[in-house]
mmCIF file of C-alpha atoms and ligand atoms in Angstrom:
data_model
loop_
_atom_site.group_PDB
_atom_site.id
_atom_site.type_symbol
_atom_site.label_atom_id
_atom_site.label_comp_id
_atom_site.label_asym_id
_atom_site.label_seq_id
_atom_site.Cartn_x
_atom_site.Cartn_y
_atom_site.Cartn_z
ATOM 1 C CA MET A 1 17.256 12.324 0.129
ATOM 2 C CA ARG A 2 15.520 14.848 1.371
ATOM 3 C CA ILE A 3 13.112 12.370 3.023
ATOM 4 C CA ARG A 4 15.040 9.655 4.667
ATOM 5 C CA GLY A 5 14.704 6.084 6.892
ATOM 6 C CA ALA A 6 12.569 3.608 5.557
ATOM 7 C CA GLY A 7 9.384 4.219 7.161
ATOM 8 C CA ARG A 8 9.177 7.603 6.292
ATOM 9 C CA ILE A 9 10.171 7.086 2.829
ATOM 10 C CA ALA A 10 6.909 4.405 2.677
ATOM 11 C CA ARG A 11 4.608 6.946 4.572
ATOM 12 C CA ALA A 12 5.655 9.706 2.045
ATOM 13 C CA SER A 13 5.240 7.534 -1.053
ATOM 14 C CA VAL A 14 1.398 7.061 -0.193
ATOM 15 C CA LYS A 15 0.853 10.516 0.498
ATOM 16 C CA ALA A 16 2.363 11.198 -2.580
ATOM 17 C CA LEU A 17 0.105 8.964 -4.540
ATOM 18 C CA GLU A 18 -3.062 10.338 -2.364
ATOM 19 C CA ASP A 19 -2.215 13.774 -3.404
ATOM 20 C CA PHE A 20 -1.617 12.808 -7.271
ATOM 21 C CA GLY A 21 -5.344 10.875 -6.866
ATOM 22 C CA THR A 22 -6.799 13.534 -5.483
ATOM 23 C CA ALA A 23 -5.565 16.394 -7.916
ATOM 24 C CA LEU A 24 -6.627 13.819 -11.014
ATOM 25 C CA ASP A 25 -9.309 15.196 -13.811
ATOM 26 C CA VAL A 26 -10.573 12.176 -15.428
ATOM 27 C CA LYS A 27 -13.639 11.117 -17.084
ATOM 28 C CA SER A 28 -13.553 7.302 -15.986
ATOM 29 C CA GLY A 29 -12.804 4.881 -12.970
ATOM 30 C CA THR A 30 -10.404 2.959 -15.625
ATOM 31 C CA GLU A 31 -8.678 5.937 -16.361
ATOM 32 C CA PHE A 32 -8.576 6.488 -12.996
ATOM 33 C CA ILE A 33 -6.711 3.338 -11.898
ATOM 34 C CA ASN A 34 -4.539 3.328 -14.921
ATOM 35 C CA LYS A 35 -3.057 6.938 -13.762
ATOM 36 C CA VAL A 36 -2.619 6.133 -9.893
ATOM 37 C CA LYS A 37 -1.127 2.860 -10.847
ATOM 38 C CA GLU A 38 1.543 4.614 -13.257
ATOM 39 C CA ALA A 39 2.280 6.458 -10.364
ATOM 40 C CA GLY A 40 2.823 4.150 -8.171
ATOM 41 C CA GLU A 41 5.425 2.284 -10.464
ATOM 42 C CA PHE A 42 7.228 5.519 -10.652
ATOM 43 C CA LEU A 43 7.321 5.957 -6.791
ATOM 44 C CA LYS A 44 8.558 2.614 -6.304
ATOM 45 C CA ASN A 45 11.622 3.308 -8.124
ATOM 46 C CA ALA A 46 12.605 6.245 -6.053
ATOM 47 C CA ARG A 47 14.815 4.250 -3.565
ATOM 48 C CA PRO A 48 15.518 0.666 -4.686
ATOM 49 C CA THR A 49 16.676 -0.656 -1.080
ATOM 50 C CA ALA A 50 13.777 0.421 1.004
ATOM 51 C CA VAL A 51 11.202 -2.541 0.812
ATOM 52 C CA SER A 52 8.974 -0.420 2.666
ATOM 53 C CA LEU A 53 8.409 1.782 -0.507
ATOM 54 C CA PRO A 54 6.931 -0.807 -3.111
ATOM 55 C CA ASN A 55 5.223 -2.567 -0.047
ATOM 56 C CA ALA A 56 3.228 0.489 1.148
ATOM 57 C CA VAL A 57 2.491 1.367 -2.573
ATOM 58 C CA ASN A 58 1.098 -2.212 -3.294
ATOM 59 C CA TYR A 59 -0.804 -2.226 -0.178
ATOM 60 C CA VAL A 60 -2.697 1.138 -1.563
ATOM 61 C CA LEU A 61 -3.158 -0.435 -5.240
ATOM 62 C CA THR A 62 -4.070 -3.964 -4.242
ATOM 63 C CA ASN A 63 -6.779 -2.601 -2.159
ATOM 64 C CA LEU A 64 -7.940 -0.179 -4.833
ATOM 65 C CA ASP A 65 -8.098 -2.726 -7.334
ATOM 66 C CA LYS A 66 -10.202 -4.848 -5.134
ATOM 67 C CA GLU A 67 -12.978 -1.774 -4.993
ATOM 68 C CA CYS A 68 -12.413 -1.097 -8.468
ATOM 69 C CA GLN A 69 -14.577 -4.489 -8.947
ATOM 70 C CA CYS A 70 -17.491 -3.237 -7.166
ATOM 71 C CA THR A 71 -17.388 0.684 -8.665
ATOM 72 C CA VAL A 72 -16.060 2.570 -11.455
ATOM 73 C CA ASP A 73 -17.401 5.727 -10.119
ATOM 74 C CA VAL A 74 -14.266 8.364 -9.764
ATOM 75 C CA PRO A 75 -15.276 10.402 -6.652
ATOM 76 C CA VAL A 76 -15.913 6.828 -4.865
ATOM 77 C CA LEU A 77 -12.351 5.880 -5.781
ATOM 78 C CA LYS A 78 -10.499 8.817 -5.015
ATOM 79 C CA ASP A 79 -12.164 8.529 -1.636
ATOM 80 C CA SER A 80 -11.153 4.602 -1.251
ATOM 81 C CA LEU A 81 -7.561 5.538 -2.138
ATOM 82 C CA LYS A 82 -7.367 8.501 0.641
ATOM 83 C CA LYS A 83 -9.140 5.505 2.991
ATOM 84 C CA TYR A 84 -6.424 3.152 2.448
ATOM 85 C CA CYS A 85 -3.274 5.826 1.894
ATOM 86 C CA GLU A 86 -4.717 6.968 5.636
ATOM 87 C CA LYS A 87 -5.072 3.792 7.074
ATOM 88 C CA PHE A 88 -1.396 2.935 5.890
ATOM 89 C CA ILE A 89 0.070 6.158 7.159
ATOM 90 C CA THR A 90 -1.700 5.548 10.973
ATOM 91 C CA ARG A 91 -0.815 1.947 11.093
ATOM 92 C CA SER A 92 3.161 2.717 10.326
ATOM 93 C CA GLU A 93 3.009 5.399 13.131
ATOM 94 C CA SER A 94 1.454 3.002 15.614
ATOM 95 C CA ALA A 95 3.659 0.403 14.671
ATOM 96 C CA ILE A 96 6.663 2.277 15.363
ATOM 97 C CA GLU A 97 5.136 3.338 18.726
ATOM 98 C CA ARG A 98 4.785 -0.436 19.383
ATOM 99 C CA ILE A 99 7.775 -1.427 18.463
ATOM 100 C CA GLY A 100 9.506 1.043 20.838
ATOM 101 C CA LEU A 101 7.497 -0.099 23.743
ATOM 102 C CA ILE A 102 7.878 -3.886 23.160
ATOM 103 C CA GLY A 103 11.612 -3.344 22.074
ATOM 104 C CA SER A 104 12.091 -1.564 25.292
ATOM 105 C CA ASN A 105 11.680 -4.975 27.210
ATOM 106 C CA ARG A 106 14.856 -5.721 25.771
ATOM 107 C CA ILE A 107 16.566 -2.784 27.333
ATOM 108 C CA GLN A 108 18.081 -3.087 30.691
ATOM 109 C CA ASP A 109 18.648 -0.454 33.592
ATOM 110 C CA GLY A 110 22.192 0.666 33.081
ATOM 111 C CA ASP A 111 22.604 -0.541 29.486
ATOM 112 C CA ILE A 112 24.889 1.071 27.346
ATOM 113 C CA ILE A 113 23.499 1.361 23.764
ATOM 114 C CA LEU A 114 24.795 1.713 20.080
ATOM 115 C CA THR A 115 22.814 2.970 17.259
ATOM 116 C CA HIS A 116 23.869 3.596 13.835
ATOM 117 C CA CYS A 117 22.366 6.077 11.434
ATOM 118 C CA ASN A 118 19.224 7.668 11.812
ATOM 119 C CA SER A 119 16.208 4.762 12.506
ATOM 120 C CA GLU A 120 12.867 6.092 13.624
ATOM 121 C CA SER A 121 11.983 2.719 15.170
ATOM 122 C CA ALA A 122 15.292 2.277 17.050
ATOM 123 C CA ILE A 123 15.143 5.607 18.272
ATOM 124 C CA ALA A 124 11.407 4.606 19.707
ATOM 125 C CA ILE A 125 13.139 1.685 21.528
ATOM 126 C CA ILE A 126 15.665 4.288 23.245
ATOM 127 C CA LEU A 127 12.979 6.922 24.207
ATOM 128 C CA ALA A 128 10.804 4.372 25.421
ATOM 129 C CA ALA A 129 13.441 2.722 27.805
ATOM 130 C CA PHE A 130 14.437 6.083 28.819
ATOM 131 C CA LYS A 131 10.714 7.350 29.488
ATOM 132 C CA GLN A 132 10.707 3.958 31.561
ATOM 133 C CA LYS A 133 13.516 5.672 33.758
ATOM 134 C CA LYS A 134 16.015 3.177 32.947
ATOM 135 C CA ASN A 135 19.533 4.542 33.268
ATOM 136 C CA ILE A 136 21.231 4.606 29.853
ATOM 137 C CA LYS A 137 23.870 5.621 27.833
ATOM 138 C CA VAL A 138 23.908 6.178 23.857
ATOM 139 C CA PHE A 139 26.761 5.882 21.598
ATOM 140 C CA CYS A 140 25.646 7.230 17.978
ATOM 141 C CA THR A 141 27.674 6.933 15.060
ATOM 142 C CA GLU A 142 28.114 9.838 12.710
ATOM 143 C CA THR A 143 27.353 7.552 9.359
ATOM 144 C CA ARG A 144 29.190 8.887 6.917
ATOM 145 C CA PRO A 145 28.390 10.156 4.286
ATOM 146 C CA LYS A 146 25.304 11.852 4.573
ATOM 147 C CA MET A 147 25.950 12.029 8.592
ATOM 148 C CA GLN A 148 22.277 10.815 9.490
ATOM 149 C CA GLY A 149 23.870 9.950 13.213
ATOM 150 C CA LEU A 150 24.041 14.119 13.749
ATOM 151 C CA LEU A 151 20.038 13.625 13.446
ATOM 152 C CA THR A 152 19.879 10.867 15.839
ATOM 153 C CA SER A 153 22.563 11.860 18.406
ATOM 154 C CA SER A 154 20.613 15.522 18.288
ATOM 155 C CA LYS A 155 16.943 14.242 18.854
ATOM 156 C CA LEU A 156 18.214 11.764 22.130
ATOM 157 C CA ALA A 157 20.175 14.747 23.537
ATOM 158 C CA LYS A 158 17.448 16.920 23.676
ATOM 159 C CA GLU A 159 15.227 14.529 25.258
ATOM 160 C CA GLY A 160 17.624 14.362 28.003
ATOM 161 C CA ILE A 161 19.559 10.839 27.475
ATOM 162 C CA ASP A 162 23.559 10.842 27.559
ATOM 163 C CA VAL A 163 24.776 10.840 24.060
ATOM 164 C CA THR A 164 28.315 10.465 22.826
ATOM 165 C CA LEU A 165 28.795 11.005 18.986
ATOM 166 C CA ILE A 166 31.286 8.813 17.409
ATOM 167 C CA ILE A 167 32.843 8.436 14.251
ATOM 168 C CA ASP A 168 31.892 5.038 12.407
ATOM 169 C CA SER A 169 35.546 3.348 12.348
ATOM 170 C CA ALA A 170 35.403 4.005 16.165
ATOM 171 C CA ALA A 171 32.507 1.525 16.589
ATOM 172 C CA ARG A 172 34.943 -1.483 17.495
ATOM 173 C CA PHE A 173 36.759 0.847 19.943
ATOM 174 C CA TYR A 174 33.744 1.586 22.076
ATOM 175 C CA MET A 175 32.191 -1.745 21.659
ATOM 176 C CA ASN A 176 33.478 -3.626 24.643
ATOM 177 C CA ARG A 177 31.602 -1.034 26.465
ATOM 178 C CA VAL A 178 28.110 -1.423 25.081
ATOM 179 C CA ASN A 179 25.722 -4.077 25.921
ATOM 180 C CA VAL A 180 23.400 -3.672 23.136
ATOM 181 C CA VAL A 181 23.282 -2.305 19.746
ATOM 182 C CA VAL A 182 20.154 -1.116 18.274
ATOM 183 C CA VAL A 183 19.435 -0.444 14.724
ATOM 184 C CA GLY A 184 16.577 0.186 12.248
ATOM 185 C CA ALA A 185 16.078 -1.910 8.753
ATOM 186 C CA ASP A 186 15.529 -0.693 5.441
ATOM 187 C CA ALA A 187 14.857 -4.331 4.425
ATOM 188 C CA ILE A 188 14.419 -7.707 5.904
ATOM 189 C CA SER A 189 15.175 -11.029 3.956
ATOM 190 C CA VAL A 190 12.951 -14.150 4.559
ATOM 191 C CA ASN A 191 15.957 -15.769 5.811
ATOM 192 C CA GLY A 192 16.377 -13.318 8.566
ATOM 193 C CA ALA A 193 19.028 -11.039 7.186
ATOM 194 C CA ILE A 194 18.469 -7.570 7.401
ATOM 195 C CA VAL A 195 19.392 -4.541 5.141
ATOM 196 C CA ASN A 196 20.330 -1.555 6.947
ATOM 197 C CA LYS A 197 22.908 1.818 6.339
ATOM 198 C CA ILE A 198 26.484 0.765 5.326
ATOM 199 C CA GLY A 199 28.567 0.021 8.456
ATOM 200 C CA THR A 200 25.504 -2.010 9.871
ATOM 201 C CA SER A 201 27.148 -5.435 9.356
ATOM 202 C CA MET A 202 30.536 -4.133 10.420
ATOM 203 C CA MET A 203 29.115 -2.781 14.007
ATOM 204 C CA ALA A 204 27.101 -6.509 14.260
ATOM 205 C CA LEU A 205 30.261 -8.036 13.632
ATOM 206 C CA ALA A 206 31.789 -5.900 16.617
ATOM 207 C CA ALA A 207 29.212 -6.672 18.793
ATOM 208 C CA LYS A 208 29.240 -10.991 18.100
ATOM 209 C CA GLU A 209 32.989 -10.497 18.960
ATOM 210 C CA SER A 210 32.370 -8.488 22.231
ATOM 211 C CA ARG A 211 29.261 -10.633 23.258
ATOM 212 C CA SER A 212 27.094 -7.482 22.974
ATOM 213 C CA ARG A 213 23.511 -7.807 22.095
ATOM 214 C CA PHE A 214 22.236 -6.953 18.704
ATOM 215 C CA ILE A 215 18.697 -5.498 18.172
ATOM 216 C CA VAL A 216 17.095 -4.920 14.897
ATOM 217 C CA ALA A 217 13.627 -2.669 15.062
ATOM 218 C CA ALA A 218 11.594 -2.956 12.048
ATOM 219 C CA GLU A 219 8.056 -2.788 11.020
ATOM 220 C CA SER A 220 6.417 -5.698 9.312
ATOM 221 C CA TYR A 221 6.622 -4.042 6.016
ATOM 222 C CA LYS A 222 10.051 -3.688 5.900
ATOM 223 C CA ILE A 223 9.878 -7.883 5.176
ATOM 224 C CA SER A 224 10.528 -8.314 1.124
ATOM 225 C CA PRO A 225 7.838 -10.595 -0.371
ATOM 226 C CA LYS A 226 10.584 -11.071 -3.433
ATOM 227 C CA THR A 227 13.003 -12.611 -1.085
ATOM 228 C CA PHE A 228 10.757 -15.626 -0.580
ATOM 229 C CA TYR A 229 11.170 -16.637 -4.395
ATOM 230 C CA GLY A 230 15.218 -16.127 -4.002
ATOM 231 C CA GLU A 231 15.324 -12.525 -5.061
ATOM 232 C CA LEU A 232 18.047 -10.518 -3.973
ATOM 233 C CA ILE A 233 17.591 -7.018 -2.376
ATOM 234 C CA PRO A 234 19.183 -4.262 -4.452
ATOM 235 C CA ILE A 235 21.663 -2.282 -3.304
ATOM 236 C CA GLU A 236 21.437 1.192 -3.901
ATOM 237 C CA GLU A 237 24.947 3.147 -5.102
ATOM 238 C CA ARG A 238 24.884 6.705 -4.325
ATOM 239 C CA PRO A 239 26.980 9.404 -6.445
ATOM 240 C CA HIS A 240 30.664 9.789 -5.122
ATOM 241 C CA GLU A 241 29.784 13.641 -4.837
ATOM 242 C CA GLU A 242 28.764 12.139 -1.513
ATOM 243 C CA VAL A 243 31.993 11.136 -0.286
ATOM 244 C CA VAL A 244 34.322 13.568 -1.716
ATOM 245 C CA THR A 245 34.286 17.241 -2.597
ATOM 246 C CA LYS A 246 34.152 18.376 -6.490
ATOM 247 C CA ASP A 247 37.726 20.176 -6.109
ATOM 248 C CA TRP A 248 39.071 17.020 -5.029
ATOM 249 C CA TYR A 249 37.549 15.031 -7.740
ATOM 250 C CA ALA A 250 38.715 17.227 -10.245
ATOM 251 C CA MET A 251 42.017 16.692 -9.497
ATOM 252 C CA ASN A 252 41.849 12.975 -9.081
ATOM 253 C CA GLU A 253 39.365 11.354 -11.742
ATOM 254 C CA CYS A 254 41.398 8.688 -12.299
ATOM 255 C CA VAL A 255 40.473 7.389 -8.462
ATOM 256 C CA LYS A 256 37.045 5.086 -8.687
ATOM 257 C CA ILE A 257 34.631 5.957 -6.053
ATOM 258 C CA ALA A 258 32.140 3.418 -4.598
ATOM 259 C CA ASN A 259 29.661 4.601 -2.337
ATOM 260 C CA PRO A 260 26.804 1.936 -1.313
ATOM 261 C CA ALA A 261 24.512 3.052 0.955
ATOM 262 C CA PHE A 262 23.646 -0.179 2.533
ATOM 263 C CA ASP A 263 24.655 -3.461 3.130
ATOM 264 C CA ILE A 264 23.610 -7.018 4.536
ATOM 265 C CA THR A 265 23.871 -8.387 7.873
ATOM 266 C CA PRO A 266 23.467 -11.957 8.024
ATOM 267 C CA PRO A 267 21.138 -13.761 10.784
ATOM 268 C CA GLU A 268 23.900 -15.198 12.666
ATOM 269 C CA TYR A 269 24.636 -11.809 13.919
ATOM 270 C CA ILE A 270 21.379 -10.902 15.151
ATOM 271 C CA ASP A 271 19.671 -11.695 18.459
ATOM 272 C CA LEU A 272 16.070 -10.378 17.730
ATOM 273 C CA ILE A 273 13.978 -8.542 15.439
ATOM 274 C CA VAL A 274 11.534 -6.240 17.058
ATOM 275 C CA THR A 275 8.229 -5.938 14.894
ATOM 276 C CA GLU A 276 4.909 -4.583 16.206
ATOM 277 C CA TYR A 277 3.647 -8.220 16.229
ATOM 278 C CA GLY A 278 6.371 -9.139 18.889
ATOM 279 C CA VAL A 279 10.334 -10.426 18.970
ATOM 280 C CA PHE A 280 11.371 -12.504 16.627
ATOM 281 C CA PRO A 281 14.698 -14.299 16.434
ATOM 282 C CA PRO A 282 15.573 -13.701 12.820
ATOM 283 C CA GLN A 283 15.326 -17.231 11.612
ATOM 284 C CA ALA A 284 11.572 -17.101 12.443
ATOM 285 C CA ILE A 285 11.081 -13.917 10.325
ATOM 286 C CA LEU A 286 9.519 -16.516 7.871
ATOM 287 C CA LEU A 287 6.192 -17.099 10.379
ATOM 288 C CA LEU A 288 5.364 -13.702 10.326
ATOM 289 C CA PHE A 289 5.892 -13.030 6.583
ATOM 290 C CA LYS A 290 3.571 -16.374 6.396
ATOM 291 C CA GLU A 291 1.035 -14.435 8.501
ATOM 292 C CA ILE A 292 1.126 -11.625 6.528
ATOM 293 C CA TYR A 293 0.959 -12.952 3.201
ATOM 294 C CA GLY A 294 -0.930 -16.291 3.666
ATOM 295 C CA SER A 295 -1.377 -17.674 0.423
ATOM 296 C CA ILE A 296 -1.423 -14.352 -1.821
ATOM 297 C CA ASP A 297 0.574 -14.695 -5.151
ATOM 298 C CA ILE A 298 2.794 -12.389 -4.044
ATOM 299 C CA ILE A 299 5.439 -12.912 -6.900
ATOM 300 C CA ASN A 300 3.278 -10.190 -8.963
ATOM 301 C CA GLN A 301 3.356 -7.609 -6.272
HETATM 302 C C1 LIG B 401 18.215 5.330 6.686
HETATM 303 C C2 LIG B 401 18.783 3.817 7.385
HETATM 304 C C3 LIG B 401 17.650 3.628 8.194
HETATM 305 C C4 LIG B 401 16.732 2.808 8.020
HETATM 306 C C5 LIG B 401 15.363 2.480 9.177
HETATM 307 O O1 LIG B 401 19.250 5.368 5.371
HETATM 308 O O2 LIG B 401 19.291 3.290 7.145
HETATM 309 O O3 LIG B 401 18.372 2.968 9.577
HETATM 310 O O4 LIG B 401 15.930 3.078 6.914
HETATM 311 O O5 LIG B 401 14.993 3.733 9.487
HETATM 312 P P1 LIG B 401 18.645 6.673 4.270
HETATM 313 P P2 LIG B 401 13.371 3.650 10.052
HETATM 314 O O6 LIG B 401 19.022 7.888 5.397
HETATM 315 O O7 LIG B 401 19.709 6.328 3.458
HETATM 316 O O8 LIG B 401 17.442 6.647 3.793
HETATM 317 O O9 LIG B 401 13.587 2.719 11.396
HETATM 318 O O10 LIG B 401 13.321 5.277 10.447
HETATM 319 O O11 LIG B 401 12.600 3.030 8.913
#
């Protein structure tokens, strides 16, 4: 949890893989590949919901495998590993910038925006709209239990945006003033549902009821290939210490505490998914998925 947000998690993972591979002292290319793959598998299990993580690691490993068919020279393979890790990181950073620009077209002068948690992509849209001199105001939910909303509100306020921090349960109370909700995603299912910080689906419900637009900002590597084969995206369950203090728990051990970190927002509640390739209605995200994966046998990834 020191690194938060699905995009940051993906970039940090490939950076870790690069550092690990660079430091490896091995005799053969096969040993190098096997050790890097082993580390990749370990990394993939660090945060179960953020699909960006396995997608990023798989991108590097798949390309490394291809290189391995041409050479088994360890220094060459180390260079390739570095090249693909850096390529992913650069592409990820420029994707966020593009999402900001594309998504800002959907923010109008005078809009009152609500955002939940701390998403780089959602923030990119808000900042781009503000830099275009659109007069906007933002409500940030505090996002219990880890309070990522404090990071978001502080960042937006420092940029000069009019920001109000609210408690999560006040979202519906303010929703009738909000024109547009902008959130990020940890994962996108091929049916157009998105997985994001717990509470997102509640905000989507409230937005639909008050006819506020609901926009999801997400890089294309948030699409989960496994959902194409019917697999469900696992929801990370986090420790109860995030919800109550140790002292309280010691006095109330018979109370069960549930702490799911994410929830699922169905496509019916989403107006648009903004990606670096453009804007998609959720039901059309399959087109982007097919464009990215083509006919590759993705089930083994
Ligand atoms: C962060 C979270 C963010 C998404 C998208 O949860 O839910 O909304 O990851 O973020 P956590 P980004 O703090 O538990 O990782 O757009 O930055 O990828």
